[in-house]
PDB file of C-alpha atoms in Angstrom:
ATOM      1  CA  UNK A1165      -9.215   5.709 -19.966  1.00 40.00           C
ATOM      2  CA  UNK A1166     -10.441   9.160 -19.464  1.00 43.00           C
ATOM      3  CA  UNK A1167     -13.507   9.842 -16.838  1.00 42.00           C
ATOM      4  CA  UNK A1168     -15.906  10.600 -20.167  1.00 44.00           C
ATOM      5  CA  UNK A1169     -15.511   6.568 -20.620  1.00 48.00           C
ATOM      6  CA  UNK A1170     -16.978   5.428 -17.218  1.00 45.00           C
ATOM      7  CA  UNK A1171     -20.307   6.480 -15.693  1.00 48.00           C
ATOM      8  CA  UNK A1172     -20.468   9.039 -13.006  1.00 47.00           C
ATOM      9  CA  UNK A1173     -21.864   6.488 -10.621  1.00 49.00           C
ATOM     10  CA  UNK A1174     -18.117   5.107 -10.818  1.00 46.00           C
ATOM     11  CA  UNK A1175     -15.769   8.537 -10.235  1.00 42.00           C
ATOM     12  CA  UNK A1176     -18.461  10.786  -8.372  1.00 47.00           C
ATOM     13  CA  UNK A1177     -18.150   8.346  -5.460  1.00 49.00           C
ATOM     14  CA  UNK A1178     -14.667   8.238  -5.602  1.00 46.00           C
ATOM     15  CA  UNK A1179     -14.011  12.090  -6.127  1.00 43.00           C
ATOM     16  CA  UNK A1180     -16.170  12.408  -3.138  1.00 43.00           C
ATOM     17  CA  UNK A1181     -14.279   9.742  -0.994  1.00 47.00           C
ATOM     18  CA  UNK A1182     -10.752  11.377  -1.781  1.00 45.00           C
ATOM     19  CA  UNK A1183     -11.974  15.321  -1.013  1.00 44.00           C
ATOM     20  CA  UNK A1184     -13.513  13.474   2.360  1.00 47.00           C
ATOM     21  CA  UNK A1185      -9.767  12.625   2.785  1.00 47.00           C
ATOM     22  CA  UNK A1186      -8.586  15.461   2.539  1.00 45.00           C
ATOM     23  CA  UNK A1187     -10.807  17.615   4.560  1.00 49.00           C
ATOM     24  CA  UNK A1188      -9.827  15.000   7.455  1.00 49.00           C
ATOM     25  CA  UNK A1189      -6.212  15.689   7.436  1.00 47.00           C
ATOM     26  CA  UNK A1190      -5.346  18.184  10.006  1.00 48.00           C
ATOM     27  CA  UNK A1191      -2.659  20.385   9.004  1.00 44.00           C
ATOM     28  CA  UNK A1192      -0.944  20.630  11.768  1.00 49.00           C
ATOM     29  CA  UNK A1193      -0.370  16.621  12.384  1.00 60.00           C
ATOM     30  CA  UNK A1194       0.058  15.554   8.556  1.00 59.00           C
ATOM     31  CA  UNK A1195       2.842  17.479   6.765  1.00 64.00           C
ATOM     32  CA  UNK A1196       2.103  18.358   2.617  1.00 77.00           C
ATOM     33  CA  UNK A1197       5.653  16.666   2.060  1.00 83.00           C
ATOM     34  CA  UNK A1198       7.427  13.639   3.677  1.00 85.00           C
ATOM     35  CA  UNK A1199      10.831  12.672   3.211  1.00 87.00           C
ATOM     36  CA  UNK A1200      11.346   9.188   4.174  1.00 88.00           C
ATOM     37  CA  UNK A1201      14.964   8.947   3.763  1.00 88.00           C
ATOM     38  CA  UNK A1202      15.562   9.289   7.075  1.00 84.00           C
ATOM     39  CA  UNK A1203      12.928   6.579   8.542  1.00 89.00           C
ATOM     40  CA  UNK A1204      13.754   3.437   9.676  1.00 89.00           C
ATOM     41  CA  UNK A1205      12.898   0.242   7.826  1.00 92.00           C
ATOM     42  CA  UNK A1206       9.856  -1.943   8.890  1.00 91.00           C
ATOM     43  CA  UNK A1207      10.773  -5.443   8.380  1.00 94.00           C
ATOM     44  CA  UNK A1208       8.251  -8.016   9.188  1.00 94.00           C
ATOM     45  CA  UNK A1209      10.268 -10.586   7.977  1.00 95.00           C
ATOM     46  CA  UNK A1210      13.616 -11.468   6.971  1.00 97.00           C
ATOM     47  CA  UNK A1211      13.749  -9.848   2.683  1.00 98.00           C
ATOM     48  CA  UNK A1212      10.874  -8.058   3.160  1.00 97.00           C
ATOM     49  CA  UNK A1213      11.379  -4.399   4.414  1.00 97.00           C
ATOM     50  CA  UNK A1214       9.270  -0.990   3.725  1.00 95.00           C
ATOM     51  CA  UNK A1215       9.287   2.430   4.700  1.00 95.00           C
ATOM     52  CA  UNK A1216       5.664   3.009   6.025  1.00 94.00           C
ATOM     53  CA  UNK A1217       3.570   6.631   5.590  1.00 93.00           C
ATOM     54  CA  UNK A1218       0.372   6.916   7.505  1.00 91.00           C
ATOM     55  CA  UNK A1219      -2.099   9.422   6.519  1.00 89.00           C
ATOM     56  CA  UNK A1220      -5.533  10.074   8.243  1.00 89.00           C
ATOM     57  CA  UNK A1221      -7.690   7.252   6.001  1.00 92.00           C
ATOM     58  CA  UNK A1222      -4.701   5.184   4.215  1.00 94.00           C
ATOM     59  CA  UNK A1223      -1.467   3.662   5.275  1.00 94.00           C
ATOM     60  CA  UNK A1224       1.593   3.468   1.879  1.00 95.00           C
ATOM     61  CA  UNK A1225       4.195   0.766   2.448  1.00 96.00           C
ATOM     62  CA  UNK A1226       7.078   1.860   0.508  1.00 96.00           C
ATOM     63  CA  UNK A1227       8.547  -2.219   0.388  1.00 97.00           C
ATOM     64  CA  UNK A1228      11.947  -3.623  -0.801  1.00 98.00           C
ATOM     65  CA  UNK A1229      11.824  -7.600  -1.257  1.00 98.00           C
ATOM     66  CA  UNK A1230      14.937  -9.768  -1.900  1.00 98.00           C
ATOM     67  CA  UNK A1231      14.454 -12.539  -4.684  1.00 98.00           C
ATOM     68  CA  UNK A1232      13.532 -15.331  -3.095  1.00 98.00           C
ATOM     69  CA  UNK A1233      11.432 -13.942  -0.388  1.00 98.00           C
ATOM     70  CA  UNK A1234       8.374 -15.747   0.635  1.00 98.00           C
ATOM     71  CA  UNK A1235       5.301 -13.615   1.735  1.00 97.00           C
ATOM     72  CA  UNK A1236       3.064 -16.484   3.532  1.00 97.00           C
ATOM     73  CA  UNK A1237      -0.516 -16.404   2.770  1.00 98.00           C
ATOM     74  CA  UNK A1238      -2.873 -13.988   5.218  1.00 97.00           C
ATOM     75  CA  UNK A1239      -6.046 -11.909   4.985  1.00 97.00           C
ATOM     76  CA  UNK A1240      -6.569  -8.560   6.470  1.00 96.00           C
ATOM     77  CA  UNK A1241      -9.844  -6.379   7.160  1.00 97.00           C
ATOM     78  CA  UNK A1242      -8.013  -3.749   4.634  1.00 96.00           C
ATOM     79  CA  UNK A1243      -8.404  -3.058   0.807  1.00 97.00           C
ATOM     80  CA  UNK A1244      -5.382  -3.244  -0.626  1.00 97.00           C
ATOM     81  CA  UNK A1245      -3.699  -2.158  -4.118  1.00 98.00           C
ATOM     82  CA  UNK A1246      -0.043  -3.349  -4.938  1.00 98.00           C
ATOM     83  CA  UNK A1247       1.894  -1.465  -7.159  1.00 98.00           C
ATOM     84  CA  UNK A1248       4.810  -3.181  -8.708  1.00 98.00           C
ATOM     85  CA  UNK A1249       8.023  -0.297  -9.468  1.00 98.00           C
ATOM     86  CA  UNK A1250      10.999  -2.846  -9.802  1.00 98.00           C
ATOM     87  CA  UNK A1251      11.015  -6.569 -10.482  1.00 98.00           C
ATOM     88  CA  UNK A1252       9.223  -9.609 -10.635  1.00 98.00           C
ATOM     89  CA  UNK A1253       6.656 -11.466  -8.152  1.00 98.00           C
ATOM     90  CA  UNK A1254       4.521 -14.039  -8.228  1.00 98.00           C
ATOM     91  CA  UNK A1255       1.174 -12.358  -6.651  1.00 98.00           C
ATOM     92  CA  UNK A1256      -1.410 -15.313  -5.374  1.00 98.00           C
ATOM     93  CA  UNK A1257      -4.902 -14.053  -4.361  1.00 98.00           C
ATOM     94  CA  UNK A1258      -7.505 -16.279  -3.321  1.00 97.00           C
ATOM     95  CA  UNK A1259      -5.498 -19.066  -5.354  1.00 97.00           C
ATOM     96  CA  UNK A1260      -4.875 -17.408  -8.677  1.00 98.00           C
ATOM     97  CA  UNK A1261      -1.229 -17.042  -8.871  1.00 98.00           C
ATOM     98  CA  UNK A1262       0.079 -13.673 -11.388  1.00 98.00           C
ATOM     99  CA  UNK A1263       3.541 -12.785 -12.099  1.00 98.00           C
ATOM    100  CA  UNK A1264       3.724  -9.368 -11.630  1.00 98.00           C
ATOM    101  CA  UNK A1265       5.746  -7.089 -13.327  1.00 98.00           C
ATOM    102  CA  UNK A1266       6.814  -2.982 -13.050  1.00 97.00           C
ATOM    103  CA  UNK A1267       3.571  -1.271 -14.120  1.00 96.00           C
ATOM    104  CA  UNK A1268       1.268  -3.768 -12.775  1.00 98.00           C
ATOM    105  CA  UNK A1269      -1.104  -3.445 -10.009  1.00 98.00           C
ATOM    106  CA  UNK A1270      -3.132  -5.884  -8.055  1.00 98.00           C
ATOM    107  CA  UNK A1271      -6.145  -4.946  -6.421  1.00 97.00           C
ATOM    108  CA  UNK A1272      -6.689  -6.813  -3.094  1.00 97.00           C
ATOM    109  CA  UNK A1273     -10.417  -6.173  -1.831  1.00 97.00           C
ATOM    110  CA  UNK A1274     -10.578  -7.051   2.294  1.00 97.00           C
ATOM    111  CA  UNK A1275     -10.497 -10.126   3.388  1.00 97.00           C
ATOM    112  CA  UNK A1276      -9.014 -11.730   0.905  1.00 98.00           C
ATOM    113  CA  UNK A1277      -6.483 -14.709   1.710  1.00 98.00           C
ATOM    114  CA  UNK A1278      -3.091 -13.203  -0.345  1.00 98.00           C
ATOM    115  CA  UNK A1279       0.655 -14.427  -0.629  1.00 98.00           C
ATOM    116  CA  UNK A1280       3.668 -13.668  -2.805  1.00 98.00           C
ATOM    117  CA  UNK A1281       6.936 -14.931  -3.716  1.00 98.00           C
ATOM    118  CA  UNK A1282       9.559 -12.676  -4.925  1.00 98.00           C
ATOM    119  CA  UNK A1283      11.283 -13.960  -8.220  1.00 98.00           C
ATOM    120  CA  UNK A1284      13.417 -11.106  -8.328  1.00 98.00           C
ATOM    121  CA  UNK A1285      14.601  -8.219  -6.416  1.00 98.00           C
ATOM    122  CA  UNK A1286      11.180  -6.518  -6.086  1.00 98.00           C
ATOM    123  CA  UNK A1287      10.136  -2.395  -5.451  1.00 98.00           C
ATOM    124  CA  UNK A1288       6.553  -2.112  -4.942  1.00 98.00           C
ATOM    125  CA  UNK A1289       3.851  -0.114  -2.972  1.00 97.00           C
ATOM    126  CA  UNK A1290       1.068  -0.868  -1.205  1.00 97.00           C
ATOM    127  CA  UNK A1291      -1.510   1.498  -0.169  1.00 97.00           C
ATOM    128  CA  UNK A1292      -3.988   0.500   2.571  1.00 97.00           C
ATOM    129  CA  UNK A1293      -7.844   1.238   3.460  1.00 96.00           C
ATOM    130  CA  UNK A1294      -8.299   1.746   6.330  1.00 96.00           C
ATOM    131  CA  UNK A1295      -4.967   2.603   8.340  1.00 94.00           C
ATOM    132  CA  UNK A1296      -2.793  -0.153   9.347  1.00 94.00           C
ATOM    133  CA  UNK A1297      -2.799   0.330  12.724  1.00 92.00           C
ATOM    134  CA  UNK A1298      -0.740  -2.740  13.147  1.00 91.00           C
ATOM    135  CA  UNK A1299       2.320  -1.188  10.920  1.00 90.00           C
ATOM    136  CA  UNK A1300       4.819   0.605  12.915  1.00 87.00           C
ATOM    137  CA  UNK A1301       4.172   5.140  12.636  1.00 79.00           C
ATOM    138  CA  UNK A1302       8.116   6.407  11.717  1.00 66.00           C
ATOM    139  CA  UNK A1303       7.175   9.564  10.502  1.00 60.00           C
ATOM    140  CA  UNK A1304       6.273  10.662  13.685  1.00 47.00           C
ATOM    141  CA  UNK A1305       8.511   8.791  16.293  1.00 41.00           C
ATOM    142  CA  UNK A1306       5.680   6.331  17.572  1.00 45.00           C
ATOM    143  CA  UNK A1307       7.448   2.817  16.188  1.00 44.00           C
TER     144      UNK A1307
END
């Protein structure tokens, strides 16, 4: 879908929202490249692992889930979106189970009572609005 197809009450807001990101970041704490090779894993439970970046607005959870893995059900104040990169898992938001699948995304709005079960060895991202100040800060030193 190109931005001709939807009405600019849809992508003016959200052009506006991401240049208001961007005029927050402050050079000089947020770097225009991170490398997270080097930072340590989160792991919140056992199978279920990420490498968290934290920019001024959004928090990305780079996460790695064994097959298997059971992600209990929980709500949170943030939006989330999923992304699925590797695998299969079985995505249930407010009771509407989806197998997911590389390519797919799930769009989480706050609130929202959320659980997962890995079917396979699973890649996926998650990017989170606001910050989640409850997920450890790697990229600079403050776990």
């Amino acid at each position: 879908m190109d931005l001709s197809e939807i009405g600019e009450e849809c992508y003016i807001p959200l052009l506006v929202s991401l240049l208001h990101v961007t005029d927050n970041l402050k050079k000089e704490e947020m770097p225009n490249l991170i490398d997270t090779n080097d930072f340590e894993y989160f792991e919140p439970i056992p199978g279920l692992r990420a490498k968290v970046v934290h920019t001024a607005d959004q928090t990305y959870a780079f996460w790695e889930i064994d097959a298997g893995t059971i992600l209990p059900s929980h709500q949170h104040f943030h939006a989330q979106v999923s992304i699925v990169t590797k695998g299969t898992i079985a995505l249930t938001i407010d009771g509407v189970t989806t197998e997911m699948q590389k390519g797919m995304v799930a769009l989480i709005p706050p609130n929202t009572v959320h659980s997962a079960k890995a079917i396979t060895d699973v890649e996926l991202t998650d990017v989170f609005t606001p910050v989640r100040e409850d997920f450890p800060n790697y990229q600079t030193g403050n776990a």
